[in-house]
Structures are given as C-alpha cells and as structure tokens.
CSV table of C-alpha atoms in Angstrom, one decimal:
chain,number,residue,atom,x,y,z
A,1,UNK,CA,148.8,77.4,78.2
A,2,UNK,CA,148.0,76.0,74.7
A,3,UNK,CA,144.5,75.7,74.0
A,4,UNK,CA,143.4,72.3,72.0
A,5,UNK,CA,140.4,71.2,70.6
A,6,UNK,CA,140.0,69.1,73.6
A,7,UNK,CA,139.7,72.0,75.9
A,8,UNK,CA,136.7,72.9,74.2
A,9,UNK,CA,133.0,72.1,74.9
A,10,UNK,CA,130.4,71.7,72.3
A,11,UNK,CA,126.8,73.0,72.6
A,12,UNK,CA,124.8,70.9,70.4
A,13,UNK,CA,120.9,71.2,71.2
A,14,UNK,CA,118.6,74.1,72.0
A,15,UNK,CA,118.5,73.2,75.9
A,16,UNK,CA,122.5,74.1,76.1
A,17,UNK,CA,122.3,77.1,74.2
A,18,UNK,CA,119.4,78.3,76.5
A,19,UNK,CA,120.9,77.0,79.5
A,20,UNK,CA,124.7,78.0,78.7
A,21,UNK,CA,123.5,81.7,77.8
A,22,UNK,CA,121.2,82.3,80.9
A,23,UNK,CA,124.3,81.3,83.1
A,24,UNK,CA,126.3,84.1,81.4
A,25,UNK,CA,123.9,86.4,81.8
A,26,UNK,CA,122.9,86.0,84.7
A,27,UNK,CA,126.4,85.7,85.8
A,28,UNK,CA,128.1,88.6,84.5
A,29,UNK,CA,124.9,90.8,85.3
A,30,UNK,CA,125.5,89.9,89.3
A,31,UNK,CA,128.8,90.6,88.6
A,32,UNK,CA,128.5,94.0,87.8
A,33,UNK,CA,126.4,94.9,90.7
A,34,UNK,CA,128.2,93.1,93.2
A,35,UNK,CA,131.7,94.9,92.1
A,36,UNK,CA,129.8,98.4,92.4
A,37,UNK,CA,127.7,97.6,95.6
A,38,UNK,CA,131.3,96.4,97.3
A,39,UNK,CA,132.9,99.6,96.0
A,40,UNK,CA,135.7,97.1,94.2
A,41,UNK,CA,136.1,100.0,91.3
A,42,UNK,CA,135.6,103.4,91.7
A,43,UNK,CA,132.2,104.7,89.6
A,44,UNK,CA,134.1,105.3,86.5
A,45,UNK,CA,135.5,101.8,85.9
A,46,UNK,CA,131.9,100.7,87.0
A,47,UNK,CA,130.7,102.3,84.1
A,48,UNK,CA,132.9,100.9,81.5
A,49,UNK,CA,133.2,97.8,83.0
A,50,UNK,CA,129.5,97.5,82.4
A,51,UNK,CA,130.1,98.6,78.3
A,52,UNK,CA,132.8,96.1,77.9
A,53,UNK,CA,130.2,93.8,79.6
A,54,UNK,CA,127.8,94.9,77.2
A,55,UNK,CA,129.6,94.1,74.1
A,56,UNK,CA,130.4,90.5,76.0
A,57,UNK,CA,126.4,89.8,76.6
A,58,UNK,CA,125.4,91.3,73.2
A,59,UNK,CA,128.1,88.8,71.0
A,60,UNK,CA,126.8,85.9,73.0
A,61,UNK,CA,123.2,86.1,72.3
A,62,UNK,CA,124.2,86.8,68.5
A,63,UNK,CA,125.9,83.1,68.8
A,64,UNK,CA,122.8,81.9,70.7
A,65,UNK,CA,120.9,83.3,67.4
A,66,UNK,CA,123.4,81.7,65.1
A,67,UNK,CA,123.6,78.3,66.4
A,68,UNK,CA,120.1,77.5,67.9
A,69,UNK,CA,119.0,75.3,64.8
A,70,UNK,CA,122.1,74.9,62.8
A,71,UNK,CA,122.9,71.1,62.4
A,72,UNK,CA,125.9,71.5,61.0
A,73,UNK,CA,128.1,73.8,63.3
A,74,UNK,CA,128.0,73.7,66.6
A,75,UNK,CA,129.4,76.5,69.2
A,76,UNK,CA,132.3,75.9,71.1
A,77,UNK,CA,133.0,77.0,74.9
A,78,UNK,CA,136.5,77.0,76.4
A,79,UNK,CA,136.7,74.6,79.0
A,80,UNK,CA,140.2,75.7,80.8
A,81,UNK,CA,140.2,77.9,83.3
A,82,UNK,CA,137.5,80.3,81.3
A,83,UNK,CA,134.2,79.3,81.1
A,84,UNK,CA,133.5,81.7,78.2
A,85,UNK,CA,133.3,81.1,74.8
A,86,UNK,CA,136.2,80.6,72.6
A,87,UNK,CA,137.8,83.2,71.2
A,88,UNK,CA,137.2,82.3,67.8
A,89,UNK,CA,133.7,82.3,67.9
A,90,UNK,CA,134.1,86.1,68.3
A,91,UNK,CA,135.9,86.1,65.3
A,92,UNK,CA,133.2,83.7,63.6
A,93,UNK,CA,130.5,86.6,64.5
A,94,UNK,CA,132.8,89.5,63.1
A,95,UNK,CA,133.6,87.6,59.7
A,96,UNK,CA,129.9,87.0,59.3
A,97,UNK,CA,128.7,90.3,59.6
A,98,UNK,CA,131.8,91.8,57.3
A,99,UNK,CA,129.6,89.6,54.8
A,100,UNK,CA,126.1,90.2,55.8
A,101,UNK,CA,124.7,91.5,52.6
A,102,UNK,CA,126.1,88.1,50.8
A,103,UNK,CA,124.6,86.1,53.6
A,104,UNK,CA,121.2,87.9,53.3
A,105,UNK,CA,120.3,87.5,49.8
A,106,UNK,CA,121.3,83.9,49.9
A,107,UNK,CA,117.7,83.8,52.5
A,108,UNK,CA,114.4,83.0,51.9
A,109,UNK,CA,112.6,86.2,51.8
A,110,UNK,CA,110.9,87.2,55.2
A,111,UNK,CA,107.2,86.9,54.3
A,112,UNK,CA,107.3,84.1,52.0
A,113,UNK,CA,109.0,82.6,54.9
A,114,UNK,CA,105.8,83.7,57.3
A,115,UNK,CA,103.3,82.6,55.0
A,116,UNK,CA,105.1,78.8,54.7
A,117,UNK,CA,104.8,78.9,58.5
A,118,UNK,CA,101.3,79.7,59.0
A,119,UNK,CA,100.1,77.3,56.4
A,120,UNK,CA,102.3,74.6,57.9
A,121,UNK,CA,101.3,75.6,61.3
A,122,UNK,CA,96.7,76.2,60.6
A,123,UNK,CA,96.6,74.3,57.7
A,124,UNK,CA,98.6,71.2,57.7
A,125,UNK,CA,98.7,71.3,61.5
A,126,UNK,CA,102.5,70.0,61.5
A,127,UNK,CA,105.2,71.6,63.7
A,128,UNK,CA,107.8,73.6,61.8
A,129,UNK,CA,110.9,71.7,60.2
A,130,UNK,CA,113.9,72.6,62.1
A,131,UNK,CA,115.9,73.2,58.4
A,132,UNK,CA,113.5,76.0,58.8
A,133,UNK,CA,114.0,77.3,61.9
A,134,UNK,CA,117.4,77.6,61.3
A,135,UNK,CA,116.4,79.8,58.2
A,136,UNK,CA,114.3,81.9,60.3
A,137,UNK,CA,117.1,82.0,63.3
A,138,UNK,CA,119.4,83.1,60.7
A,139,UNK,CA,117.6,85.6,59.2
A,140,UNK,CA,116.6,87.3,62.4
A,141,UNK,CA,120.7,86.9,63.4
A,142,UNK,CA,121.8,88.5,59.6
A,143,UNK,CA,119.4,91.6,60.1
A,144,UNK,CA,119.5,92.1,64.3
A,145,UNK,CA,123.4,91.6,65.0
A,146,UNK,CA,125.2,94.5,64.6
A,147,UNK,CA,129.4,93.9,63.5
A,148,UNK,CA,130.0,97.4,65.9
A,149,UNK,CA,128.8,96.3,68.6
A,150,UNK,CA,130.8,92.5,68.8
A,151,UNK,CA,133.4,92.1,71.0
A,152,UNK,CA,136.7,92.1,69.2
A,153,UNK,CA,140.1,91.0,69.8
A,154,UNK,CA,140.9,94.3,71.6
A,155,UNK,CA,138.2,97.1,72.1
A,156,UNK,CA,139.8,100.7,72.8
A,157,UNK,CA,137.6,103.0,75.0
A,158,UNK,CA,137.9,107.1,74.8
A,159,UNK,CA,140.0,109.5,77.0
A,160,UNK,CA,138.4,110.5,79.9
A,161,UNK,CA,139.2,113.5,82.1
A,162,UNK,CA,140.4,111.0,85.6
A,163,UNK,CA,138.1,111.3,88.5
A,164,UNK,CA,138.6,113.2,91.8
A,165,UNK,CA,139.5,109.4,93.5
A,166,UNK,CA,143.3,109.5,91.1
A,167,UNK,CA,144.5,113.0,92.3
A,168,UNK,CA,147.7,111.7,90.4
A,169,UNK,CA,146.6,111.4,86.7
A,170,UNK,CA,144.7,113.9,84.8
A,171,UNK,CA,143.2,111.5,82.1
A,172,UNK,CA,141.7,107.9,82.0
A,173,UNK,CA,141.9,106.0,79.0
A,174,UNK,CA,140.4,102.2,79.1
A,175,UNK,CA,140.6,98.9,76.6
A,176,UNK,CA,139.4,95.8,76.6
A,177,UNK,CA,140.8,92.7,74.9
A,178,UNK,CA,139.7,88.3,74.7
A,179,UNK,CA,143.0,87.1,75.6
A,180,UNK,CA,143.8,84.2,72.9
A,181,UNK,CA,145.5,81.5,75.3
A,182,UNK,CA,143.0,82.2,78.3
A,183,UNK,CA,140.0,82.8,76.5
A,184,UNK,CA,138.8,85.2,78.8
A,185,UNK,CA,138.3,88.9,78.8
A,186,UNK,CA,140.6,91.7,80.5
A,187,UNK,CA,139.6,95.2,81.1
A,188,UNK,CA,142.8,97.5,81.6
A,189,UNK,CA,142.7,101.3,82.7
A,190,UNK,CA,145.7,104.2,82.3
A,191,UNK,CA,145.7,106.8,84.6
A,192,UNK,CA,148.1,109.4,82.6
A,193,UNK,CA,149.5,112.7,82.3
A,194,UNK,CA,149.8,114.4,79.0
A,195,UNK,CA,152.7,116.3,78.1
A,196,UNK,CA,151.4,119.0,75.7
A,197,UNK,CA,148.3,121.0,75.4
A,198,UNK,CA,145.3,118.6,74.4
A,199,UNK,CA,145.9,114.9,74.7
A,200,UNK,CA,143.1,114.1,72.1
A,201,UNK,CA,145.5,115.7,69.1
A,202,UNK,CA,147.7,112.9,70.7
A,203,UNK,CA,144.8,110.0,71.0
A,204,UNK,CA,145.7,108.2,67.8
A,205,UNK,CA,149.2,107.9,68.8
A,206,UNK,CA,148.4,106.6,72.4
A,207,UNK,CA,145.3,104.4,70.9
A,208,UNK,CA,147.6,102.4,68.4
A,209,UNK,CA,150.5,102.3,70.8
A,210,UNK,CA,148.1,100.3,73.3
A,211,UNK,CA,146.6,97.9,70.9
A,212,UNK,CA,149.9,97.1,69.5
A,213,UNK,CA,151.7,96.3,73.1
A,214,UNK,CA,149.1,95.6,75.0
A,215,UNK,CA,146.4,93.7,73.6
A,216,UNK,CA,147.0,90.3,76.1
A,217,UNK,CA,147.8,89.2,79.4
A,218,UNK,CA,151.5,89.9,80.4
A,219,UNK,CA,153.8,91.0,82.9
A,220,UNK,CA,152.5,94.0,84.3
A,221,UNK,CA,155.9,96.1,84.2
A,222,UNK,CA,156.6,94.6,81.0
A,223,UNK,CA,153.3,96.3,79.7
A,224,UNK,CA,153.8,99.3,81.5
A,225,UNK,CA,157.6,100.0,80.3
A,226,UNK,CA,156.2,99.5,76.7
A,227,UNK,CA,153.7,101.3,77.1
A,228,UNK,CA,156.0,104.5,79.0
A,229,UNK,CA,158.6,104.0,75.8
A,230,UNK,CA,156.4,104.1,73.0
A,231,UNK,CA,154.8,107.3,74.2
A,232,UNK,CA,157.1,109.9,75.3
A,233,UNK,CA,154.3,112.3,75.9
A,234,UNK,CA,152.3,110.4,78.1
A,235,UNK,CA,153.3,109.8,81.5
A,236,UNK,CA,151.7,106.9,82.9
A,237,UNK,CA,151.0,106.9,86.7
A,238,UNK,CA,148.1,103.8,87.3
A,239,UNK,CA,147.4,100.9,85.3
A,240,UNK,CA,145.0,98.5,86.4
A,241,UNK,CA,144.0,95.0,84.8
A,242,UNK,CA,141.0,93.5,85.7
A,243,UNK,CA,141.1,89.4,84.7
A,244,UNK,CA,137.3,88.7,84.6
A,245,UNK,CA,136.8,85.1,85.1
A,246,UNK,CA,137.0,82.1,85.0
A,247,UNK,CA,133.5,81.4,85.7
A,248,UNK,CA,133.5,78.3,87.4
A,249,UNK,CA,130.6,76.4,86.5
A,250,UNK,CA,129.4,72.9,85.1
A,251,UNK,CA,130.7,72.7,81.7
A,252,UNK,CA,134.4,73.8,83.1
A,253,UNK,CA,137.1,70.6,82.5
A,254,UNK,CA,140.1,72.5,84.8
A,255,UNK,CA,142.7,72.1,87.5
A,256,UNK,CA,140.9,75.0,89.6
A,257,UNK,CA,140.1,73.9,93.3
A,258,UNK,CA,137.2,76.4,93.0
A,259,UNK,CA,136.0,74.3,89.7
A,260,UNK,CA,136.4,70.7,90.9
A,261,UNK,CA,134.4,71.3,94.2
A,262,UNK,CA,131.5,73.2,92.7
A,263,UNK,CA,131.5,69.5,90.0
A,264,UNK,CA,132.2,67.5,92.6
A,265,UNK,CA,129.0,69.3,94.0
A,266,UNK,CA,127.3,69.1,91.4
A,267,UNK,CA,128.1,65.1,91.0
A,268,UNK,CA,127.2,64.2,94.5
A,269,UNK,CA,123.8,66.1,94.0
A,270,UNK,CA,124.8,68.3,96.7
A,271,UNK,CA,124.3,71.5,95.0
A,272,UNK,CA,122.1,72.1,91.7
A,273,UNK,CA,123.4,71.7,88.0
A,274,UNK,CA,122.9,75.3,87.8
A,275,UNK,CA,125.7,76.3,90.3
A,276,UNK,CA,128.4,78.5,89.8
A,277,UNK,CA,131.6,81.0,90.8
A,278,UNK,CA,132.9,83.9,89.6
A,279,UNK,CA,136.6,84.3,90.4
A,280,UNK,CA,138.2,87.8,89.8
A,281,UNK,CA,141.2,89.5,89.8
A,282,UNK,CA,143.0,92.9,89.7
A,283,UNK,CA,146.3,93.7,89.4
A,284,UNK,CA,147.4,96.8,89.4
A,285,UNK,CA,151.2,98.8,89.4
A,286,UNK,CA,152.1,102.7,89.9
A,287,UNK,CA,154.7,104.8,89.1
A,288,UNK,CA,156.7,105.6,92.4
A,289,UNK,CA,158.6,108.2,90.2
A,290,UNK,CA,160.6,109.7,87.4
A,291,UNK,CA,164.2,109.5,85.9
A,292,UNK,CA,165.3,110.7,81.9
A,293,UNK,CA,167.5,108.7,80.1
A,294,UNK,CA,169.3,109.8,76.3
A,295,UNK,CA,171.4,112.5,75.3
A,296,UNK,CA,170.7,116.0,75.8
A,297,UNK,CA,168.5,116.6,72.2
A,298,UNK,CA,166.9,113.4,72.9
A,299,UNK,CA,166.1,112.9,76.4
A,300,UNK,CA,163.0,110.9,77.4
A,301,UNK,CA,161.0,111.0,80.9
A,302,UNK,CA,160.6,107.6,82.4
A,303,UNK,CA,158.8,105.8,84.6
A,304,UNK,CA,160.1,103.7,88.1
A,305,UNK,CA,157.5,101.3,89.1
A,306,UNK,CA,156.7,99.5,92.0
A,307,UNK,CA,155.9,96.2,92.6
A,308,UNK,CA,152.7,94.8,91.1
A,309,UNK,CA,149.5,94.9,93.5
A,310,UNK,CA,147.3,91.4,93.0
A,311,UNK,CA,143.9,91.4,94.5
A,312,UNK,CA,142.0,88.0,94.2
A,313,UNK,CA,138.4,88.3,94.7
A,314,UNK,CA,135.6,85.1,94.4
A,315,UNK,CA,131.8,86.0,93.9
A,316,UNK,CA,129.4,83.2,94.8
A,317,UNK,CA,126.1,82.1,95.8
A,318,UNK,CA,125.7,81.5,99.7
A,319,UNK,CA,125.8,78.0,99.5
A,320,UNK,CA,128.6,78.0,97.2
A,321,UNK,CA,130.4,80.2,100.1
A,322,UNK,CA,129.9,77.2,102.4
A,323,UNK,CA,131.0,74.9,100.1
A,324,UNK,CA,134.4,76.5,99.3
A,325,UNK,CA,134.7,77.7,102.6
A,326,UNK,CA,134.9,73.6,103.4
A,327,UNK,CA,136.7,72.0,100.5
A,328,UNK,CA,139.2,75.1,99.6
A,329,UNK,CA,139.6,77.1,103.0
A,330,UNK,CA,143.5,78.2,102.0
A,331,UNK,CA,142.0,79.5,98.5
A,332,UNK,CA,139.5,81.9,100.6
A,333,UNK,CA,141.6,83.0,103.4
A,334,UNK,CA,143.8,84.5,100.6
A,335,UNK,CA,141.2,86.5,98.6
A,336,UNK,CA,141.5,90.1,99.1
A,337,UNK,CA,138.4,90.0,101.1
A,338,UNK,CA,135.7,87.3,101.9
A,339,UNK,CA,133.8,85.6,98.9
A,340,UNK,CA,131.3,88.3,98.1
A,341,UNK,CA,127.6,86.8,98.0
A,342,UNK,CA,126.2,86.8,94.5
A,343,UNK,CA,122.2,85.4,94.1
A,344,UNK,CA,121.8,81.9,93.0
A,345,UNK,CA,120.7,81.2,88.9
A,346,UNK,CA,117.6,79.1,88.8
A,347,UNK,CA,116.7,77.4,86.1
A,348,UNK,CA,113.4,76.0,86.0
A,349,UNK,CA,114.0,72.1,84.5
C-alpha cells in the first residue's frame, strides 16, 4: 500500500495533541497488560515488548513537546490501517536531536525567558503569547528528549539466553522496526542455536544480518530463509512477528470493518468520541528440520520450515465487544480467541 499525503491526518491545536497522545497512551499501556494477564507471550517477550513500547510512548510525547505551540508545522498521524504516527515524524525527532546543540543556542536563554513570563504574567497581567510558548515548549523538548531513546527505523535488542518455555533454542534475540508502507510497529523474536562456542563473538554478524534483511513486514519464510543463509552459524528454530496495531480509533480514514463501525459509532452518538480497538497479530513459523546443501568444503546447514502460524487477536472496551460482536460477527469468530476486554479511555471534555 502506497502511503499519500492524503492518508495522513493533521494535528493542529493543543486539544488534538492532548487528546491524540492520551489515546496512545492509554492504549498501548492496556495493551501491555492485557497481552501479559492473557498469557499471549511468554514473560520474556512481555518484557521487551514493554521496552519497544517504551521507546514508542517516549518519541510520542517528544512530538507532543515539539508541536504543541508551533504554528508553522503541524504533526502528521497515518490514517490507513495504523493509527500511529507517521513514520517520518520519527525521523523528524532523530534529525532534530543529531542537531540539538545548533537548535539550543539559537533559544532564548532559560531565565531571561522566566523573568519575561513573570513580568507578563504579575505585572502586565496579560496571558503569555503563544510565539512564546512555543519557545518555552521547545526549549524544554531540545534539553529533555533524548536521540537514544527515539524509536528508529529498526531497534535491535541483545542476545538473551531462551527461556525454559523454547526447549528448542538456546538463545533469544529480539528487534523492533516502524514498517514504512504500514506505518505501524513490529516486534520480531529469534529463537536460535549457535554453532560455536559464544554467540556474542558472533552478535555483530547476526545483528547487521537482521537489520539488513529484516527490517519490514514480509513473507515470513522469505525472512526466515534470509535470515538462515546469511548466517551459517546460527540455526534458527522460532521466529515470531508481532504486528501491533492498527489502533482503530477516531481519526482512522480506512477500509477496516473494525474502523468503520467504531466511526460509524462514534457518528450516530452511540459510543463516545474517545472510543477505540486495538487489533493484533502474531505470526509465527518453525523449523520442522535440517538438510546441507554445497560441496563438501562448503557445505551449509539449512532450515525446512513449516507453514506460517497467524493468530489474530482484537482488544477492546466492553461496549466496543458488543458493538463488533453486532456489526462484524465473521471478523470475531475468526480471532484466535474472543476480543479480550481492555478498560475504556475517558476523557473529560
């Protein structure tokens, strides 16, 4: 799917901004739970799921910083089947902050800036000017946001020893990356063996291998064979690819049945402007088992996979549940299991 400026939403006042980031927030926060609580990922994914999360909360409330009194830029979210910024303001935040010294001593300086406001404020009795405001947002945005700690294009986790629950695989390694034509983010986990005697001499290899073949949503076995041919040391045995979104809610401009009958909701005043879904999938393929291939100074182990594993999962307040469960019932009869009950984002008006 090509993405097009059309496909895009613009936040343009302070209400939005608050009201767009709460619903993330919120959102992915009760997502987190819920897929621990219903036991969706074992405790280890749980974990990094909630630091890819992390990363995802922390580089939106940098762009809530960054836009809340700029006049002349406005943020954009992606309106087709994400619900999540776009992917370019991700790479707005990380060019900024590559040039945050630049940016800084272009600022007023901090207490000149307090001592304008409180004579504005106790003297003159006159509210602040928002070309001000957007001085002091950006100041507090230029020294708080940290570049490290943006979600990137592709975020590579460490190599963990694999837990007890993947008897299989002796190591876990995870990444993360904001798929360009979704605008949404994956999480993907390796379960692997390690051909040698300590896979972290190994890790660079295995690290670049991954962000170069890897980095956006594809064919499962197509990811896997590159993967399996590119490191002939590393025998994969689980990969798993956790799509998290779209978030279905009232800035969404889709074809998804879940997204036009929470706004047709919404519309008809049936539910609250606030309302939202979560819809979530994992996919997930494993090595069934081994065959070499090349000559006899050359020969590489391979992988045979099976078939790829799809598990659609849709997280929702209860009245949301209703709602779907009357306008889409052939969307919720196929999820992997009923619509798992998330609590309901209020937003005082």
């Amino acid at each position: 799917m090509i993405v097009t400026p059309l496909d895009s939403a613009i936040l343009d006042s302070k209400e939005q901004y608050v009201f767009y980031h709460k619903m993330i927030d919120f959102s992915l926060k009760e997502l987190i739970v819920a897929v621990q609580h219903n036991q969706i990922c074992n405790n280890q994914e749980v974990q990094l799921f909630k630091q890819y999360s992390d990363l995802l909360l922390y580089s939106i409330e940098a762009m809530r910083v960054k836009y809340m009194y700029d006049d002349e830029e406005n943020m954009k979210v992606d309106l087709t089947d994400s619900g999540f910024p776009n992917y370019l303001e991700f790479r707005y935040l990380f060019n900024d902050l590559e040039l945050r010294e630049e940016f800084l001593g272009r600022l007023t300086n901090v207490d000149d800036l307090k001592d304008e406001f409180l004579d504005t404020l106790m003297r003159k009795k006159e509210p602040i000017a928002k070309r001000k405001l957007f001085q002091a947002a950006s100041i507090v945005y230029y020294t708080s946001a940290k570049k490290e700690y943006i979600f990137n294009r592709f975020v590579q986790g460490k190599i963990l020893p694999a837990p007890d629950s993947v008897p299989e695989a002796e190591h876990l390694v995870s990444w993360s990356f904001y798929d360009v034509t979704h605008n949404r983010p994956f999480i993907c986990y390796m379960y692997f063996n390690y051909d040698g005697r300590n896979v972290k001499d190994y890790k660079d290899e295995i690290y670049t291998v991954l962000k170069n073949t890897s980095d956006r949503e594809m064919a499962m076995d197509t990811m896997a064979y590159a993967i399996d041919k590119r490191l002939p040391k590393v025998m994969p045995k689980l990969i798993k690819r956790v799509d998290l979104g779209p978030i279905h809610n009232v800035f969404a401009k889709d074809e998804n049945d879940v997204t036009h009958t929470i706004l047709d909701g919404i519309a008809k005043k049936i539910i609250p402007l606030e309302s939202y879904a979560i819809s979530f999938k994992i996919d997930e393929i494993s090595s069934i088992s081994e065959f070499k291939e090349g000559g006899f100074f050359s020969k590489q182990t391979f992988q045979k996979w099976n078939t790829m594993f799809r598990q659609r999962f849709v997280f929702a307040p209860h009245r949301i549940i209703q709602l779907l469960y009357n306008k889409t019932p052939e969307i919720m009869n196929k999820l992997a299991q009923a619509p798992i009950q998330i609590a309901d984002l209020k937003i005082e008006k």
